[in-house]
């Protein structure tokens, strides 16, 4: 190629990238020229790499041709050209074939190259070697690893690390060299030729070596412990980043074996006082994460030192440090807000930080640590602040306020005022407004006192709202809550305005909302006005609106007629219960797919679970509480990265998923599973005549999760029957179980009120399969509580690995396996339920029962509370499910309804912790006296 | 566990203020196809189209914000905005922020060392070969190789001098030699003045 065309692109170096094919041609020509012009070649290579870095690609044949030409440049001994050659080789090897041909040239450089070029050569081995050739570099890599030159040694270790997936066997032999690389402190040799920069060894080789050793030994707990003990105590690790790696290894160790934590406590103390902030942070992260899963193993003193360390880091000038400390505190504030409260002064000063990320974090933490005392002042601070930040931050703050409303229902006034203020005055997009409306809907749902004020303001809001979706939601809320308010006619006016002014979607939503006011109990005079309004709407030009109006009129007509159908019409206008949507969906889709008589049999909805309003609220509240507790600690749990990722996708655009976590996936799956089990049960012929399934318990583990046979039990309650379902998983790999039967024996056979009816055994349970065995009992209509001793009996048969069938001659032998006791308790008959005003309801309930317990085990109050909530299956109210960690007493308020007849039951449980154990006084009140005494007397 | 992996950096991006690419590198653990040891926990986009979308929205998010560090689409992003370009380093959410900050500072400071007139788009493009070397010497396949900026800068070679062309060609006769010497002498004298 001529110099002229070359020159043409010289100028373009600073501007746009030249055309891909021109570069390709230039490279092919220039690289094959002899002698090689090193300067031009380097410029060309740099352009080629720029093309690749910009996302251009070459076809495989082009890339192979390029690769071949580039490797010709190995003839030229110029370090500065060679460095670029290596870069090009690394990039091109991804798309070209025959990359192996460069190996010998690279190997030559690894052996005889200058100190400058050696590391580049070594690192490029990553891309040219594969499973079959990796061993050939073994000797070279080994000697490079123990080189005194830090960069060479690091390059060799990094390359080994990169090669691990393809040649684990070879790399495994390097652990001695890697160990040596940690101990050996490598300095740069004095190099008189390089006068421009003065390299200063950071001993980062230690980090690489530590990383490699961990990968080699990660399954060997003892080796890792030895590693930690060797390097943690003394000062032999100089590299900051290697020390952080060491902290991470310890974190991994204690998470796998929590008992190790105590032994490391002095070390943690030491690390928290380390001069490097990164180590302080990593250690604090370790301690706080561990505290979330194993609170009892962390000495309170250590925990408070960790918090104090974080607190100090909040006031350092470095942004990354503050940010990191805030992230940890934020996570912590969701679980134990009271511990974080000591940092409040620092957090308050961070509200005005120039970095918006930091100020938003500070505010969200403050909102979570807020106590009843400072909430209103906090809210007035945010009110000033919120209009200045971007939409994303606003949403985070709104979410935090929303949690606040769940935690401090008594502060609803200031919270609601704040929400209404931002709703009316805040500038923002759909997402932002929608979040506020959702928050208000939450407040209305869980704090009944706030209803009128919230509704009035929402009415004002919809007069001037540009988002259809939000309007429809508000209209629905008005229709649902409006008729029971003290002055329903107020809302009718606002809703009718929508009918006059808005588009058809909103008009049809308004019609539904209006029709609900017709049966309002508070203002019977409304009915006629509504009817006349609806009659007018029935002439609307839109089909949907007209249809809805007509049908609503018909319903109202029927419900006034005082006929037997009138209550049905009421129900249709104002439904009091909703179907379980997940199970409805699955039923409907199976109905569609089966279709054996071209839909002659109508779809049967009676089997689908229905939830009443209160139950739905209870479910929602529970989910939100659990979100607060669990979802936030996903980082600390071992098994959750996948789960976290799933939820991340859902909330993809959220700028920070850990300020407000998405619904816990596990929990949802659990619910789906529940529905699935009950569906399975109801579809079996044997259970058809048992009638409606009243309640299903949570899944109870009856064995250790790592046992040979993992058994989990579910109790299904019918009106006159009880069915135990045992899900058995065979974890053995080569044995099938035949005729698996669970035999349940009541602990006190004479007094048993249950009659065993039949057992449905599992015919064959193949390895790693799960199947269910059912046992049915008949019972009286009352609440029956009993405990059962369970044994599984089965015939084991060895499997032929070829066919995966048992050997024909194998008769197998009988075996037994004992599993834990299954308790049928009063809690199984109770469904958790929500009530807005607990104290008033509690006082009204007629029957009272009091019981006192003493627990002598050493467990924390929180654990007792958790146990009580599960055993009673009631809903904790007024945020009493969290125990402040520094108190010795607690009051738990629980509310539920009987699954059999829906009678209410409320419990107030007072707990006091002393040196002797925990004293517990339960006061139960219920509509049904026996239920009350059963529940209170069988708490534990 | 992913957080113990040495592959702590998921991407290094140099984008201009419109979000156009100057340099981009998304790191994936090598030998990914038969990889049973490392799980790739990077949740950055894989296809070019998605990557460009991601970059555009990242620039939008960080432009004129001056916040150095943020969480963006579940990635930890450390960045610095210059007059007409921004340098980004992206890592996983679980990584120690300060470690990533150091890796970022290593790139930033060594660029500062080798680019005599400071970091801007034109300078980066003119010394693209050295920029490539700086980033390659700091991060290898996502592993942080070095955090000392002087070490990194000392390892990024300058382009070779224009060797054969500069040597004096005697064939062209004494006159040209004399002319060359004269020119040189003049230059020196001027510089001396």
PDB file of N, CA and C in Angstrom, chain A residues 14 38 42 50 53-54 80 83 87 90-91 94 116 120 123 126 129 131 161-162 188 194 196 200 202 204 208 214 240 245 248 252 278 281-282 285 324 327 355 357 392 648 655 657, chain B residues 1 3-7 21 24-25 31 34 38 61 67 69-71 74 93-99 102 125 128-129 133 136-137 140-141 144-146 148 151 154-155 157-158 160 163:
ATOM      1  N   UNK A  14      -7.588  11.123  15.327  1.00  0.00           N
ATOM      2  CA  UNK A  14      -8.214  11.820  16.434  1.00  0.00           C
ATOM      3  C   UNK A  14      -9.738  11.832  16.317  1.00  0.00           C
ATOM      4  N   UNK A  38       8.032  -1.011  12.434  1.00  0.00           N
ATOM      5  CA  UNK A  38       7.399  -1.243  13.735  1.00  0.00           C
ATOM      6  C   UNK A  38       6.443  -0.111  14.118  1.00  0.00           C
ATOM      7  N   UNK A  42       2.477  -0.749  14.785  1.00  0.00           N
ATOM      8  CA  UNK A  42       1.862  -0.506  16.087  1.00  0.00           C
ATOM      9  C   UNK A  42       0.630   0.402  15.932  1.00  0.00           C
ATOM     10  N   UNK A  50      -8.988  -0.749  18.277  1.00  0.00           N
ATOM     11  CA  UNK A  50     -10.022   0.235  18.550  1.00  0.00           C
ATOM     12  C   UNK A  50     -11.331  -0.174  17.869  1.00  0.00           C
ATOM     13  N   UNK A  53     -12.748  -2.812  20.014  1.00  0.00           N
ATOM     14  CA  UNK A  53     -13.280  -2.267  21.271  1.00  0.00           C
ATOM     15  C   UNK A  53     -14.578  -1.514  21.039  1.00  0.00           C
ATOM     16  N   UNK A  54     -14.799  -1.108  19.787  1.00  0.00           N
ATOM     17  CA  UNK A  54     -16.046  -0.407  19.503  1.00  0.00           C
ATOM     18  C   UNK A  54     -17.170  -1.348  19.101  1.00  0.00           C
ATOM     19  N   UNK A  80       8.103  -2.703  22.189  1.00  0.00           N
ATOM     20  CA  UNK A  80       6.938  -1.827  22.166  1.00  0.00           C
ATOM     21  C   UNK A  80       5.940  -2.278  21.106  1.00  0.00           C
ATOM     22  N   UNK A  83       4.212  -5.667  22.605  1.00  0.00           N
ATOM     23  CA  UNK A  83       3.110  -5.519  23.572  1.00  0.00           C
ATOM     24  C   UNK A  83       1.766  -5.414  22.864  1.00  0.00           C
ATOM     25  N   UNK A  87      -1.719  -7.852  22.674  1.00  0.00           N
ATOM     26  CA  UNK A  87      -3.105  -7.383  22.840  1.00  0.00           C
ATOM     27  C   UNK A  87      -3.961  -7.878  21.685  1.00  0.00           C
ATOM     28  N   UNK A  90      -4.764 -11.546  21.892  1.00  0.00           N
ATOM     29  CA  UNK A  90      -5.814 -11.843  22.878  1.00  0.00           C
ATOM     30  C   UNK A  90      -7.203 -11.540  22.324  1.00  0.00           C
ATOM     31  N   UNK A  91      -7.301 -10.420  21.617  1.00  0.00           N
ATOM     32  CA  UNK A  91      -8.613 -10.048  21.094  1.00  0.00           C
ATOM     33  C   UNK A  91      -9.034 -10.954  19.941  1.00  0.00           C
ATOM     34  N   UNK A  94     -10.463 -14.778  20.111  1.00  0.00           N
ATOM     35  CA  UNK A  94     -11.861 -15.105  20.407  1.00  0.00           C
ATOM     36  C   UNK A  94     -12.619 -15.453  19.137  1.00  0.00           C
ATOM     37  N   UNK A 116      10.052  -6.827  30.564  1.00  0.00           N
ATOM     38  CA  UNK A 116       8.894  -6.047  30.163  1.00  0.00           C
ATOM     39  C   UNK A 116       7.880  -6.916  29.428  1.00  0.00           C
ATOM     40  N   UNK A 120       3.362 -10.046  29.520  1.00  0.00           N
ATOM     41  CA  UNK A 120       2.388 -10.025  28.433  1.00  0.00           C
ATOM     42  C   UNK A 120       2.331 -11.384  27.747  1.00  0.00           C
ATOM     43  N   UNK A 123       0.537 -13.896  29.998  1.00  0.00           N
ATOM     44  CA  UNK A 123      -0.908 -13.722  30.083  1.00  0.00           C
ATOM     45  C   UNK A 123      -1.626 -14.116  28.797  1.00  0.00           C
ATOM     46  N   UNK A 126      -3.271 -17.678  28.251  1.00  0.00           N
ATOM     47  CA  UNK A 126      -4.668 -17.964  28.591  1.00  0.00           C
ATOM     48  C   UNK A 126      -5.503 -18.277  27.358  1.00  0.00           C
ATOM     49  N   UNK A 129      -3.967 -21.593  24.892  1.00  0.00           N
ATOM     50  CA  UNK A 129      -3.937 -22.972  25.388  1.00  0.00           C
ATOM     51  C   UNK A 129      -5.349 -23.524  25.563  1.00  0.00           C
ATOM     52  N   UNK A 131      -7.544 -27.562  26.755  1.00  0.00           N
ATOM     53  CA  UNK A 131      -7.423 -28.761  27.598  1.00  0.00           C
ATOM     54  C   UNK A 131      -6.213 -29.616  27.204  1.00  0.00           C
ATOM     55  N   UNK A 161      -5.002 -19.103  37.026  1.00  0.00           N
ATOM     56  CA  UNK A 161      -6.378 -18.935  37.465  1.00  0.00           C
ATOM     57  C   UNK A 161      -7.325 -18.988  36.274  1.00  0.00           C
ATOM     58  N   UNK A 162      -6.929 -18.307  35.204  1.00  0.00           N
ATOM     59  CA  UNK A 162      -7.759 -18.316  33.998  1.00  0.00           C
ATOM     60  C   UNK A 162      -7.856 -19.698  33.381  1.00  0.00           C
ATOM     61  N   UNK A 188      10.293  -4.678  42.994  1.00  0.00           N
ATOM     62  CA  UNK A 188      10.757  -4.469  41.629  1.00  0.00           C
ATOM     63  C   UNK A 188      12.271  -4.344  41.623  1.00  0.00           C
ATOM     64  N   UNK A 194      14.745   2.698  33.149  1.00  0.00           N
ATOM     65  CA  UNK A 194      13.434   3.320  33.305  1.00  0.00           C
ATOM     66  C   UNK A 194      13.534   4.434  34.338  1.00  0.00           C
ATOM     67  N   UNK A 196      11.605   7.279  34.093  1.00  0.00           N
ATOM     68  CA  UNK A 196      10.444   8.154  34.090  1.00  0.00           C
ATOM     69  C   UNK A 196       9.526   7.878  35.287  1.00  0.00           C
ATOM     70  N   UNK A 200       6.391   0.952  42.386  1.00  0.00           N
ATOM     71  CA  UNK A 200       6.428   0.709  43.811  1.00  0.00           C
ATOM     72  C   UNK A 200       5.596  -0.541  44.059  1.00  0.00           C
ATOM     73  N   UNK A 202       3.128  -3.086  45.332  1.00  0.00           N
ATOM     74  CA  UNK A 202       2.020  -3.124  46.275  1.00  0.00           C
ATOM     75  C   UNK A 202       1.822  -4.542  46.814  1.00  0.00           C
ATOM     76  N   UNK A 204       0.786  -7.032  45.328  1.00  0.00           N
ATOM     77  CA  UNK A 204      -0.517  -7.526  44.912  1.00  0.00           C
ATOM     78  C   UNK A 204      -0.456  -8.991  44.490  1.00  0.00           C
ATOM     79  N   UNK A 208      -3.292 -12.382  44.225  1.00  0.00           N
ATOM     80  CA  UNK A 208      -3.528 -13.368  43.176  1.00  0.00           C
ATOM     81  C   UNK A 208      -3.271 -14.786  43.693  1.00  0.00           C
ATOM     82  N   UNK A 214      -7.278 -20.366  47.143  1.00  0.00           N
ATOM     83  CA  UNK A 214      -8.652 -20.588  47.578  1.00  0.00           C
ATOM     84  C   UNK A 214      -9.397 -21.457  46.574  1.00  0.00           C
ATOM     85  N   UNK A 240      -3.125  -4.737  50.656  1.00  0.00           N
ATOM     86  CA  UNK A 240      -4.443  -4.425  51.200  1.00  0.00           C
ATOM     87  C   UNK A 240      -5.517  -5.335  50.597  1.00  0.00           C
ATOM     88  N   UNK A 245      -9.272 -10.126  50.668  1.00  0.00           N
ATOM     89  CA  UNK A 245      -9.561 -11.482  50.197  1.00  0.00           C
ATOM     90  C   UNK A 245      -9.565 -12.459  51.370  1.00  0.00           C
ATOM     91  N   UNK A 248     -12.677 -12.251  53.217  1.00  0.00           N
ATOM     92  CA  UNK A 248     -13.758 -12.930  52.491  1.00  0.00           C
ATOM     93  C   UNK A 248     -13.683 -14.444  52.686  1.00  0.00           C
ATOM     94  N   UNK A 252     -16.570 -16.836  54.259  1.00  0.00           N
ATOM     95  CA  UNK A 252     -17.059 -18.070  53.655  1.00  0.00           C
ATOM     96  C   UNK A 252     -17.012 -19.211  54.679  1.00  0.00           C
ATOM     97  N   UNK A 278     -10.834  -0.489  53.667  1.00  0.00           N
ATOM     98  CA  UNK A 278     -11.458  -1.605  52.957  1.00  0.00           C
ATOM     99  C   UNK A 278     -11.601  -2.815  53.872  1.00  0.00           C
ATOM    100  N   UNK A 281     -14.333  -2.253  56.439  1.00  0.00           N
ATOM    101  CA  UNK A 281     -15.651  -2.413  55.825  1.00  0.00           C
ATOM    102  C   UNK A 281     -15.990  -3.874  55.595  1.00  0.00           C
ATOM    103  N   UNK A 282     -15.021  -4.596  55.059  1.00  0.00           N
ATOM    104  CA  UNK A 282     -15.287  -5.995  54.736  1.00  0.00           C
ATOM    105  C   UNK A 282     -15.589  -6.779  56.012  1.00  0.00           C
ATOM    106  N   UNK A 285     -18.982  -5.884  57.234  1.00  0.00           N
ATOM    107  CA  UNK A 285     -19.969  -6.542  56.372  1.00  0.00           C
ATOM    108  C   UNK A 285     -20.143  -7.995  56.814  1.00  0.00           C
ATOM    109  N   UNK A 324     -20.036   2.820  50.760  1.00  0.00           N
ATOM    110  CA  UNK A 324     -19.987   1.425  51.178  1.00  0.00           C
ATOM    111  C   UNK A 324     -20.548   1.251  52.584  1.00  0.00           C
ATOM    112  N   UNK A 327     -24.240   1.515  52.549  1.00  0.00           N
ATOM    113  CA  UNK A 327     -24.920   0.328  52.014  1.00  0.00           C
ATOM    114  C   UNK A 327     -25.079  -0.728  53.102  1.00  0.00           C
ATOM    115  N   UNK A 355     -23.379  14.484  47.135  1.00  0.00           N
ATOM    116  CA  UNK A 355     -23.622  13.290  46.343  1.00  0.00           C
ATOM    117  C   UNK A 355     -25.031  12.764  46.639  1.00  0.00           C
ATOM    118  N   UNK A 357     -26.612  10.131  45.739  1.00  0.00           N
ATOM    119  CA  UNK A 357     -26.731   8.723  46.139  1.00  0.00           C
ATOM    120  C   UNK A 357     -26.591   8.595  47.643  1.00  0.00           C
ATOM    121  N   UNK A 392     -35.922   8.831  40.375  1.00  0.00           N
ATOM    122  CA  UNK A 392     -35.499   7.551  40.949  1.00  0.00           C
ATOM    123  C   UNK A 392     -35.379   7.644  42.461  1.00  0.00           C
ATOM    124  N   UNK A 648     -34.119  -9.403  40.475  1.00  0.00           N
ATOM    125  CA  UNK A 648     -33.534  -8.217  39.874  1.00  0.00           C
ATOM    126  C   UNK A 648     -34.129  -7.951  38.501  1.00  0.00           C
ATOM    127  N   UNK A 655     -32.938   1.645  40.574  1.00  0.00           N
ATOM    128  CA  UNK A 655     -31.521   1.940  40.635  1.00  0.00           C
ATOM    129  C   UNK A 655     -30.852   1.205  41.780  1.00  0.00           C
ATOM    130  N   UNK A 657     -31.610  -2.105  44.120  1.00  0.00           N
ATOM    131  CA  UNK A 657     -32.594  -3.084  44.550  1.00  0.00           C
ATOM    132  C   UNK A 657     -32.530  -3.323  46.033  1.00  0.00           C
TER     133      UNK A 657
ATOM    134  N   UNK B   1     -18.528 -19.414  45.994  1.00  0.00           N
ATOM    135  CA  UNK B   1     -19.184 -18.107  46.096  1.00  0.00           C
ATOM    136  C   UNK B   1     -18.541 -17.103  45.155  1.00  0.00           C
ATOM    137  N   UNK B   3     -18.272 -13.963  45.291  1.00  0.00           N
ATOM    138  CA  UNK B   3     -17.520 -12.819  45.768  1.00  0.00           C
ATOM    139  C   UNK B   3     -16.088 -13.183  46.120  1.00  0.00           C
ATOM    140  N   UNK B   4     -15.759 -14.462  46.148  1.00  0.00           N
ATOM    141  CA  UNK B   4     -14.380 -14.847  46.407  1.00  0.00           C
ATOM    142  C   UNK B   4     -13.592 -15.001  45.115  1.00  0.00           C
ATOM    143  N   UNK B   5     -14.274 -14.886  44.010  1.00  0.00           N
ATOM    144  CA  UNK B   5     -13.594 -15.039  42.740  1.00  0.00           C
ATOM    145  C   UNK B   5     -12.690 -13.834  42.503  1.00  0.00           C
ATOM    146  N   UNK B   6     -11.576 -14.060  41.815  1.00  0.00           N
ATOM    147  CA  UNK B   6     -10.706 -12.932  41.492  1.00  0.00           C
ATOM    148  C   UNK B   6     -11.302 -12.083  40.376  1.00  0.00           C
ATOM    149  N   UNK B   7     -12.300 -12.625  39.682  1.00  0.00           N
ATOM    150  CA  UNK B   7     -12.894 -11.860  38.575  1.00  0.00           C
ATOM    151  C   UNK B   7     -13.822 -10.785  39.130  1.00  0.00           C
ATOM    152  N   UNK B  21     -18.990   5.146  22.078  1.00  0.00           N
ATOM    153  CA  UNK B  21     -17.869   4.373  22.591  1.00  0.00           C
ATOM    154  C   UNK B  21     -16.525   5.003  22.221  1.00  0.00           C
ATOM    155  N   UNK B  24     -14.393   0.174  25.035  1.00  0.00           N
ATOM    156  CA  UNK B  24     -15.264  -0.630  25.893  1.00  0.00           C
ATOM    157  C   UNK B  24     -14.684  -2.027  26.003  1.00  0.00           C
ATOM    158  N   UNK B  25     -14.784  -2.543  27.179  1.00  0.00           N
ATOM    159  CA  UNK B  25     -14.327  -3.919  27.361  1.00  0.00           C
ATOM    160  C   UNK B  25     -15.209  -4.557  28.420  1.00  0.00           C
ATOM    161  N   UNK B  31     -12.511 -19.244  28.907  1.00  0.00           N
ATOM    162  CA  UNK B  31     -12.897 -20.658  28.814  1.00  0.00           C
ATOM    163  C   UNK B  31     -14.276 -20.848  29.413  1.00  0.00           C
ATOM    164  N   UNK B  34     -16.711 -24.341  28.783  1.00  0.00           N
ATOM    165  CA  UNK B  34     -16.682 -25.559  29.608  1.00  0.00           C
ATOM    166  C   UNK B  34     -16.343 -25.217  31.052  1.00  0.00           C
ATOM    167  N   UNK B  38     -16.083 -21.552  37.754  1.00  0.00           N
ATOM    168  CA  UNK B  38     -16.523 -20.197  38.037  1.00  0.00           C
ATOM    169  C   UNK B  38     -17.895 -19.984  37.449  1.00  0.00           C
ATOM    170  N   UNK B  61     -27.479   8.702  33.007  1.00  0.00           N
ATOM    171  CA  UNK B  61     -27.632   8.645  34.461  1.00  0.00           C
ATOM    172  C   UNK B  61     -26.514   9.401  35.171  1.00  0.00           C
ATOM    173  N   UNK B  67     -21.107  12.046  41.125  1.00  0.00           N
ATOM    174  CA  UNK B  67     -21.246  11.269  42.355  1.00  0.00           C
ATOM    175  C   UNK B  67     -20.236  10.141  42.502  1.00  0.00           C
ATOM    176  N   UNK B  69     -19.671   7.222  42.509  1.00  0.00           N
ATOM    177  CA  UNK B  69     -20.015   5.815  42.696  1.00  0.00           C
ATOM    178  C   UNK B  69     -21.529   5.691  42.756  1.00  0.00           C
ATOM    179  N   UNK B  70     -22.051   4.675  42.124  1.00  0.00           N
ATOM    180  CA  UNK B  70     -23.490   4.455  42.205  1.00  0.00           C
ATOM    181  C   UNK B  70     -23.821   3.008  41.859  1.00  0.00           C
ATOM    182  N   UNK B  71     -25.054   2.675  42.114  1.00  0.00           N
ATOM    183  CA  UNK B  71     -25.511   1.346  41.730  1.00  0.00           C
ATOM    184  C   UNK B  71     -26.431   1.513  40.549  1.00  0.00           C
ATOM    185  N   UNK B  74     -28.211  -2.944  39.099  1.00  0.00           N
ATOM    186  CA  UNK B  74     -27.583  -3.989  39.900  1.00  0.00           C
ATOM    187  C   UNK B  74     -26.115  -4.217  39.610  1.00  0.00           C
ATOM    188  N   UNK B  93     -22.148  -6.234  42.671  1.00  0.00           N
ATOM    189  CA  UNK B  93     -22.686  -5.581  43.862  1.00  0.00           C
ATOM    190  C   UNK B  93     -22.000  -6.035  45.139  1.00  0.00           C
ATOM    191  N   UNK B  94     -21.500  -7.259  45.133  1.00  0.00           N
ATOM    192  CA  UNK B  94     -20.932  -7.806  46.362  1.00  0.00           C
ATOM    193  C   UNK B  94     -19.478  -7.416  46.567  1.00  0.00           C
ATOM    194  N   UNK B  95     -18.885  -6.830  45.548  1.00  0.00           N
ATOM    195  CA  UNK B  95     -17.459  -6.570  45.655  1.00  0.00           C
ATOM    196  C   UNK B  95     -17.210  -5.429  46.633  1.00  0.00           C
ATOM    197  N   UNK B  96     -16.052  -5.475  47.250  1.00  0.00           N
ATOM    198  CA  UNK B  96     -15.664  -4.406  48.158  1.00  0.00           C
ATOM    199  C   UNK B  96     -15.477  -3.120  47.348  1.00  0.00           C
ATOM    200  N   UNK B  97     -16.226  -2.097  47.730  1.00  0.00           N
ATOM    201  CA  UNK B  97     -16.232  -0.854  46.951  1.00  0.00           C
ATOM    202  C   UNK B  97     -14.857  -0.224  46.880  1.00  0.00           C
ATOM    203  N   UNK B  98     -14.104  -0.342  47.967  1.00  0.00           N
ATOM    204  CA  UNK B  98     -12.821   0.350  48.004  1.00  0.00           C
ATOM    205  C   UNK B  98     -11.811  -0.334  47.087  1.00  0.00           C
ATOM    206  N   UNK B  99     -11.909  -1.656  47.008  1.00  0.00           N
ATOM    207  CA  UNK B  99     -11.013  -2.377  46.108  1.00  0.00           C
ATOM    208  C   UNK B  99     -11.284  -1.947  44.665  1.00  0.00           C
ATOM    209  N   UNK B 102      -9.912   1.348  44.020  1.00  0.00           N
ATOM    210  CA  UNK B 102      -8.465   1.363  43.805  1.00  0.00           C
ATOM    211  C   UNK B 102      -8.103   0.956  42.383  1.00  0.00           C
ATOM    212  N   UNK B 125      -7.603   9.436  22.175  1.00  0.00           N
ATOM    213  CA  UNK B 125      -7.608   8.858  20.834  1.00  0.00           C
ATOM    214  C   UNK B 125      -6.236   8.913  20.204  1.00  0.00           C
ATOM    215  N   UNK B 128      -4.047   6.060  21.740  1.00  0.00           N
ATOM    216  CA  UNK B 128      -4.921   4.910  21.979  1.00  0.00           C
ATOM    217  C   UNK B 128      -4.141   3.657  22.322  1.00  0.00           C
ATOM    218  N   UNK B 129      -2.979   3.455  21.658  1.00  0.00           N
ATOM    219  CA  UNK B 129      -2.184   2.258  21.927  1.00  0.00           C
ATOM    220  C   UNK B 129      -1.769   2.190  23.387  1.00  0.00           C
ATOM    221  N   UNK B 133      -2.801  -0.404  26.505  1.00  0.00           N
ATOM    222  CA  UNK B 133      -1.834  -1.108  27.352  1.00  0.00           C
ATOM    223  C   UNK B 133      -2.112  -0.846  28.830  1.00  0.00           C
ATOM    224  N   UNK B 136      -4.981  -2.930  29.898  1.00  0.00           N
ATOM    225  CA  UNK B 136      -4.612  -4.341  29.893  1.00  0.00           C
ATOM    226  C   UNK B 136      -3.678  -4.675  31.058  1.00  0.00           C
ATOM    227  N   UNK B 137      -2.830  -3.727  31.423  1.00  0.00           N
ATOM    228  CA  UNK B 137      -1.904  -4.005  32.523  1.00  0.00           C
ATOM    229  C   UNK B 137      -2.599  -3.879  33.872  1.00  0.00           C
ATOM    230  N   UNK B 140      -6.849  -7.964  33.875  1.00  0.00           N
ATOM    231  CA  UNK B 140      -6.706  -9.063  32.942  1.00  0.00           C
ATOM    232  C   UNK B 140      -7.910  -9.972  33.088  1.00  0.00           C
ATOM    233  N   UNK B 141      -8.724 -10.032  32.070  1.00  0.00           N
ATOM    234  CA  UNK B 141      -9.914 -10.882  32.115  1.00  0.00           C
ATOM    235  C   UNK B 141     -10.784 -10.635  33.342  1.00  0.00           C
ATOM    236  N   UNK B 144      -8.017  -7.980  38.869  1.00  0.00           N
ATOM    237  CA  UNK B 144      -7.232  -6.763  39.091  1.00  0.00           C
ATOM    238  C   UNK B 144      -5.768  -7.170  39.185  1.00  0.00           C
ATOM    239  N   UNK B 145      -4.955  -6.720  38.211  1.00  0.00           N
ATOM    240  CA  UNK B 145      -3.559  -7.169  38.158  1.00  0.00           C
ATOM    241  C   UNK B 145      -2.653  -6.293  38.994  1.00  0.00           C
ATOM    242  N   UNK B 146      -2.905  -5.012  38.968  1.00  0.00           N
ATOM    243  CA  UNK B 146      -1.976  -4.085  39.606  1.00  0.00           C
ATOM    244  C   UNK B 146      -2.751  -2.840  40.015  1.00  0.00           C
ATOM    245  N   UNK B 148      -0.842  -0.050  41.443  1.00  0.00           N
ATOM    246  CA  UNK B 148       0.100   1.057  41.571  1.00  0.00           C
ATOM    247  C   UNK B 148       0.256   1.730  40.217  1.00  0.00           C
ATOM    248  N   UNK B 151       3.712   1.742  38.462  1.00  0.00           N
ATOM    249  CA  UNK B 151       4.068   0.447  37.900  1.00  0.00           C
ATOM    250  C   UNK B 151       3.370   0.249  36.562  1.00  0.00           C
ATOM    251  N   UNK B 154       4.781   2.483  33.869  1.00  0.00           N
ATOM    252  CA  UNK B 154       6.114   2.083  33.421  1.00  0.00           C
ATOM    253  C   UNK B 154       6.054   0.878  32.502  1.00  0.00           C
ATOM    254  N   UNK B 155       4.960   0.135  32.547  1.00  0.00           N
ATOM    255  CA  UNK B 155       4.862  -1.049  31.713  1.00  0.00           C
ATOM    256  C   UNK B 155       4.217  -0.750  30.355  1.00  0.00           C
ATOM    257  N   UNK B 157       4.548   0.733  27.053  1.00  0.00           N
ATOM    258  CA  UNK B 157       5.632   1.292  26.246  1.00  0.00           C
ATOM    259  C   UNK B 157       5.130   2.383  25.331  1.00  0.00           C
ATOM    260  N   UNK B 158       6.033   3.301  25.038  1.00  0.00           N
ATOM    261  CA  UNK B 158       5.721   4.326  24.051  1.00  0.00           C
ATOM    262  C   UNK B 158       5.860   3.714  22.664  1.00  0.00           C
ATOM    263  N   UNK B 160       7.332   2.884  19.079  1.00  0.00           N
ATOM    264  CA  UNK B 160       8.742   2.879  18.695  1.00  0.00           C
ATOM    265  C   UNK B 160       9.074   4.120  17.871  1.00  0.00           C
ATOM    266  N   UNK B 163      12.486   4.272  13.097  1.00  0.00           N
ATOM    267  CA  UNK B 163      13.900   3.888  12.975  1.00  0.00           C
ATOM    268  C   UNK B 163      14.535   4.140  11.605  1.00  0.00           C
TER     269      UNK B 163
END
